Short mmCIF file of C-alpha atoms in Angstrom, two decimals:
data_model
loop_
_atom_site.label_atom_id
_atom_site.label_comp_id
_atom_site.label_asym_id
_atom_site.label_seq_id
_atom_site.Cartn_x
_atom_site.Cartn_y
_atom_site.Cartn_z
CA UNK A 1 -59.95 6.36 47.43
CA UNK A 2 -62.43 9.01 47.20
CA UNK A 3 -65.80 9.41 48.54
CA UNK A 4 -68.63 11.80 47.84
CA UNK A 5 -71.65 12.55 50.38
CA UNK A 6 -74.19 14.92 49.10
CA UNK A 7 -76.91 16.67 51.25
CA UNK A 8 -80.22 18.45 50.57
CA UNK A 9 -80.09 21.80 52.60
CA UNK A 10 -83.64 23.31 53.95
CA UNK A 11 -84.76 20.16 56.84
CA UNK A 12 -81.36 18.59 56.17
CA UNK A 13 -78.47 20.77 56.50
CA UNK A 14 -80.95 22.90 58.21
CA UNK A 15 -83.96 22.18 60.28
CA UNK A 16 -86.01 24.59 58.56
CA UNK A 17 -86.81 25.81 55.22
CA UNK A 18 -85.11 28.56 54.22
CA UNK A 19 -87.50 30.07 51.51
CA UNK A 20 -90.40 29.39 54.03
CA UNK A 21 -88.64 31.13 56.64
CA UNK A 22 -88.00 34.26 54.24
CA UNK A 23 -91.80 34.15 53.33
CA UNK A 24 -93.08 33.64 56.89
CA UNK A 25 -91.04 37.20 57.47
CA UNK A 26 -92.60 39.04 54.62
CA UNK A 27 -96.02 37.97 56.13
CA UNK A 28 -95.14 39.66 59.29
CA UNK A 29 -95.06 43.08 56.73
CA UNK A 30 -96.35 42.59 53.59
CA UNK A 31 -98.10 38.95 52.85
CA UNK A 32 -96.32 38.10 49.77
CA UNK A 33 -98.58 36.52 46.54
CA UNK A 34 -99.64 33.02 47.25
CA UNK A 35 -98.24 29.74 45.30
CA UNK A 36 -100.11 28.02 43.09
CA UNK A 37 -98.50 24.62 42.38
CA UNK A 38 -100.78 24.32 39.14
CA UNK A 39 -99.78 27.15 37.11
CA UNK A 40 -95.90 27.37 37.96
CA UNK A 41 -92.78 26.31 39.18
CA UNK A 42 -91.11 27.34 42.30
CA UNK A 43 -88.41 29.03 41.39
CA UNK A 44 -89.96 31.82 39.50
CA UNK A 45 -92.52 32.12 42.09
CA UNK A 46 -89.19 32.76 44.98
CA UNK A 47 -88.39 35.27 41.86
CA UNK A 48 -91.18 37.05 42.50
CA UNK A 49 -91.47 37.06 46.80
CA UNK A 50 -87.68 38.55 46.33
CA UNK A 51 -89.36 41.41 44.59
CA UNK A 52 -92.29 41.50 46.54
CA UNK A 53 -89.56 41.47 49.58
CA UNK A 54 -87.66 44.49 47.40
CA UNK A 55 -91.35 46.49 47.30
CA UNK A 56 -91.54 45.85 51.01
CA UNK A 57 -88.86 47.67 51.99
CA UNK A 58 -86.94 44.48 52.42
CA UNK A 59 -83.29 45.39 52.79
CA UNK A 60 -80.42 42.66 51.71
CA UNK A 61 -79.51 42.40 55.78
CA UNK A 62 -83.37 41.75 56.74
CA UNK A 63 -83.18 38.15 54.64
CA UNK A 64 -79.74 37.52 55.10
CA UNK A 65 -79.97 37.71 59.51
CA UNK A 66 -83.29 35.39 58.36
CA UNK A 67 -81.02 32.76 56.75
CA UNK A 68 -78.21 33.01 59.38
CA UNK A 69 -80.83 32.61 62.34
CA UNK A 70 -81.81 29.14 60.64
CA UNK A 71 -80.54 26.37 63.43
CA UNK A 72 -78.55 23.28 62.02
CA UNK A 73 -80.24 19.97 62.44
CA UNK A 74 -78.46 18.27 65.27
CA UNK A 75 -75.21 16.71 64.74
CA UNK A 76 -74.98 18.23 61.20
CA UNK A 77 -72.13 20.35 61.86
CA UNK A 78 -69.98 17.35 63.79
CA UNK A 79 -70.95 15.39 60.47
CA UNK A 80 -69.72 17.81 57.89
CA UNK A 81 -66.53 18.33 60.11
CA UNK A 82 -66.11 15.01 60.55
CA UNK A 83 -66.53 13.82 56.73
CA UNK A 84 -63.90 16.84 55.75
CA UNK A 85 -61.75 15.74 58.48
CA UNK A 86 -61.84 12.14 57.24
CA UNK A 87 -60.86 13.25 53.58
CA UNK A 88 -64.87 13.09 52.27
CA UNK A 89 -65.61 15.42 49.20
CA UNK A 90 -68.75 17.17 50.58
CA UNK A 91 -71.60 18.64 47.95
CA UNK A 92 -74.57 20.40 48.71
CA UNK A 93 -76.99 19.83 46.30
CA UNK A 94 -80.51 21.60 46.90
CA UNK A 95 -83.29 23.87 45.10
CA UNK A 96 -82.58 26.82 47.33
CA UNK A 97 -79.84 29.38 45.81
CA UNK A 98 -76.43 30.21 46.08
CA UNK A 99 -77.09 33.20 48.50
CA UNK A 100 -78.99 31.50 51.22
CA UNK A 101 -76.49 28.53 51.31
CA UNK A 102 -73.45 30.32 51.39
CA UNK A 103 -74.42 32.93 53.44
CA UNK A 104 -75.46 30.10 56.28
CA UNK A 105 -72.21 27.88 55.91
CA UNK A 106 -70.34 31.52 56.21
CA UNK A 107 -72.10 31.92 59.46
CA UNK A 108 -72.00 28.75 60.40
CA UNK A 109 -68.19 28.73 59.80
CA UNK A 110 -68.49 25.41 57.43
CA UNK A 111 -67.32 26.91 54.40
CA UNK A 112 -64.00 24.99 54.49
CA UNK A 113 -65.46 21.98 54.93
CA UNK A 114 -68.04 21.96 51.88
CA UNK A 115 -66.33 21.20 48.78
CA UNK A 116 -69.04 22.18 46.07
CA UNK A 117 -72.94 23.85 46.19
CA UNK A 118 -74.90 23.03 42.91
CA UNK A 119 -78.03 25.45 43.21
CA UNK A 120 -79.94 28.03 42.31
CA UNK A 121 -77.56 30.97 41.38
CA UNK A 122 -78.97 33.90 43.28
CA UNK A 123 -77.05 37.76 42.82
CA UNK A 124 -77.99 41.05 44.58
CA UNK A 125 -78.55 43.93 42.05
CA UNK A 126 -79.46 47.16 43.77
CA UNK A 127 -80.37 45.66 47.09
CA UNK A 128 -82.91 43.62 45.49
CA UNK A 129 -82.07 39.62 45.65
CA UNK A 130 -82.38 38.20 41.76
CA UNK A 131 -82.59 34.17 41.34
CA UNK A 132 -81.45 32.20 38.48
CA UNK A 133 -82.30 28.21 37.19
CA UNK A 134 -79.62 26.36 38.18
CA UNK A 135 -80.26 24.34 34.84
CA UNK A 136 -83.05 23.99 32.17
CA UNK A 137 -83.54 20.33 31.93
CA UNK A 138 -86.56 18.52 29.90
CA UNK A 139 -85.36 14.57 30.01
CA UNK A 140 -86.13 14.03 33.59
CA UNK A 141 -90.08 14.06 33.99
CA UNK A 142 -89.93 13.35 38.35
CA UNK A 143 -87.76 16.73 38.67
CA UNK A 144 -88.54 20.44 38.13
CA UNK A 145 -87.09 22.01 35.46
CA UNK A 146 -84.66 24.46 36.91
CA UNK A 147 -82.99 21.40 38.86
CA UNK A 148 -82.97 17.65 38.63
CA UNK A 149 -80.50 16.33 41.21
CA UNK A 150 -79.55 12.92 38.90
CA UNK A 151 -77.98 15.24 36.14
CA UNK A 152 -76.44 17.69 38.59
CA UNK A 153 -75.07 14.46 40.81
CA UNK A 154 -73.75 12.60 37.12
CA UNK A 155 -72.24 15.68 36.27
CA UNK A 156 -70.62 16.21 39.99
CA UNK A 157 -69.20 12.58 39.98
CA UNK A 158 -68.01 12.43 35.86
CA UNK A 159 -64.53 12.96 36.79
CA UNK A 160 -63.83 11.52 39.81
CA UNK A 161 -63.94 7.71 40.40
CA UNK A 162 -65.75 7.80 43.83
CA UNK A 163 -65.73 4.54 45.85
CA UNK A 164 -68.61 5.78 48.17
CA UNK A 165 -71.25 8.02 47.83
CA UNK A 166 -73.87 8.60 50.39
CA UNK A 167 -77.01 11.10 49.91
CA UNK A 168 -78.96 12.29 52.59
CA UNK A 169 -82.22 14.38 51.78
CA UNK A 170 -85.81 14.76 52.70
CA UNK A 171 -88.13 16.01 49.56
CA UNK A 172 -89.34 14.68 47.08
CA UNK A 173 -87.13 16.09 44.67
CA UNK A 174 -84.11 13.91 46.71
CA UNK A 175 -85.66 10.59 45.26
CA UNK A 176 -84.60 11.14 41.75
CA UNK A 177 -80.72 11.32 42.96
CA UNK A 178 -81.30 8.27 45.44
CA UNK A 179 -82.61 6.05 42.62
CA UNK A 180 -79.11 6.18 41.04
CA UNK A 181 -76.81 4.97 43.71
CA UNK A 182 -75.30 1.55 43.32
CA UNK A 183 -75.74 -0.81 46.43
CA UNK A 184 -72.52 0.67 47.95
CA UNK A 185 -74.01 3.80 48.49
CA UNK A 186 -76.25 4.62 51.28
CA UNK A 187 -79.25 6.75 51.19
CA UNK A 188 -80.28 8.66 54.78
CA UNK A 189 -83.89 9.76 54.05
CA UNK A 190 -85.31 11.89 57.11
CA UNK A 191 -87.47 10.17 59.21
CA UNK A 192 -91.05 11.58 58.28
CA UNK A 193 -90.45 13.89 54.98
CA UNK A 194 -91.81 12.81 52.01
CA UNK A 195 -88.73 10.96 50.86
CA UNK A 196 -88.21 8.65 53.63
CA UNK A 197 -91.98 7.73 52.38
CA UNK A 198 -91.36 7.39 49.00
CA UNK A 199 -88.50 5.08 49.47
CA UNK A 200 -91.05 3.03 52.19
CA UNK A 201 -93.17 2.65 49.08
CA UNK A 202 -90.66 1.57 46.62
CA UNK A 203 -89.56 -1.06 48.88
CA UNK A 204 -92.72 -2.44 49.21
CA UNK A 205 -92.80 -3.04 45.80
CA UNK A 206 -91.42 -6.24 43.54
CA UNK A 207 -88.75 -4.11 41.79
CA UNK A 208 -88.11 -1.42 44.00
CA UNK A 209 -86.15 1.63 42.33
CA UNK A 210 -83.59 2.24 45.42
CA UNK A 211 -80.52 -0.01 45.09
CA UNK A 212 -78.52 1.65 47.60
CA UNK A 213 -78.48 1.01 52.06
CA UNK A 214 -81.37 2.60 53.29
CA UNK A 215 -80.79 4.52 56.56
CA UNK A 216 -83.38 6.66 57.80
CA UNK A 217 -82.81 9.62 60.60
CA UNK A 218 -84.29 11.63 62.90
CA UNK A 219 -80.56 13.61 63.74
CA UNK A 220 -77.55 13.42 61.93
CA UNK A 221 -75.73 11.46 65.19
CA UNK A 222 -77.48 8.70 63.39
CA UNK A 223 -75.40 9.43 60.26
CA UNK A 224 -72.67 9.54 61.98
CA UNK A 225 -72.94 6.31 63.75
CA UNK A 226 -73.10 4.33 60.42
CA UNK A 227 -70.13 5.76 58.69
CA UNK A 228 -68.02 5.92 61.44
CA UNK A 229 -68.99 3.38 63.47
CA UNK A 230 -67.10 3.16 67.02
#
């Protein structure tokens, strides 16, 4: 019987953000443009701090050691080992790109035990790092439109018959996805991220929107402890 467990990656996978920790480096050289949440979305604005990073003198191995010097969060690597090891199907499904994730699990010698990464599709053209949508969506009004995690998670599970699926995230982006587990699915929200307070709030409500466990963490041991319990 299959199961699925999907993570977020930047303060999930990770314990940092990776596009943060690309722009904190560029402000060491060059302070890339500021974000303004009101007049666009974020993945255009990472297109344009990869140029900004090109214009800088940037070179593909200066974001690339950034991304590799990214710690895990504790106990993430014994949990993705130990779900592949256990027969788990293991997605990552977050709004960084395809570069920055597989470049860490490459590093990070995981890449065997991940068994699909729905992102951001990210290329290198001329030592200059380009970024693609990962989708152009318009039905889902909580999620950006390059990515909404409920339409990339229906599409993951449409043709397999998964008996379990657990999501673990932190944004706010991961409450979409954790809406649409059934109550045999778990949700892990981080302890302290904006998702673990979303979830807080929906509970508090008559009709809350999460159906599924509800399992917060500070380190993925705590995952650990509730799927394979000793």
């Amino acid at each position: 019987m299959a199961k699925l467990a999907v993570f977020d990656f930047d303060h999930t996978i990770v314990d940092e953000d990776s596009d943060a920790t690309i722009i904190t480096r560029l402000r060491e050289k060059r302070p890339p443009p500021e974000y303004d949440s009101g007049t666009r979305d974020w993945t255009p604005y990472m297109s344009d701090v990869f140029e900004h990073a090109f214009s800088a003198g940037f070179h593909p191995s200066d974001i690339l050691d950034s991304i590799a010097s990214m710690p895990p969060t504790p106990g993430m690597r014994e949990l993705i080992t130990t779900l592949a090891e256990q027969g788990w199907d293991v997605a990552i499904l977050t709004d960084a790109n395809t570069v920055f994730v597989n470049h860490w699990i490459k590093t990070n010698e995981l890449q065997d035990a991940i068994t699909t990464i729905i992102t951001n599709r990210a290329f290198w053209q001329n030592d200059r790092l380009f970024i693609e949508p990962c989708m152009r969506q318009t039905s889902c009004r909580l999620c950006p439109s390059n990515l909404c995690k409920s339409i990339a998670l229906a599409q993951l599970c449409k043709n397999k018959n998964y008996t379990r699926i657990v999501y673990s995230g932190d944004g706010r982006n991961d409450f979409c996805p954790s809406t649409k587990l059934l109550s045999n699915g778990t949700v892990f929200p981080r302890k302290g991220y904006p998702l673990d307070e979303l979830i807080k709030k929906t509970l508090a409500t008559p009709e809350p929107q999460i159906k599924a466990k509800v399992v917060p963490w500070i380190d993925a041991y705590t995952i650990i402890n509730e799927l394979f319990p000793k």
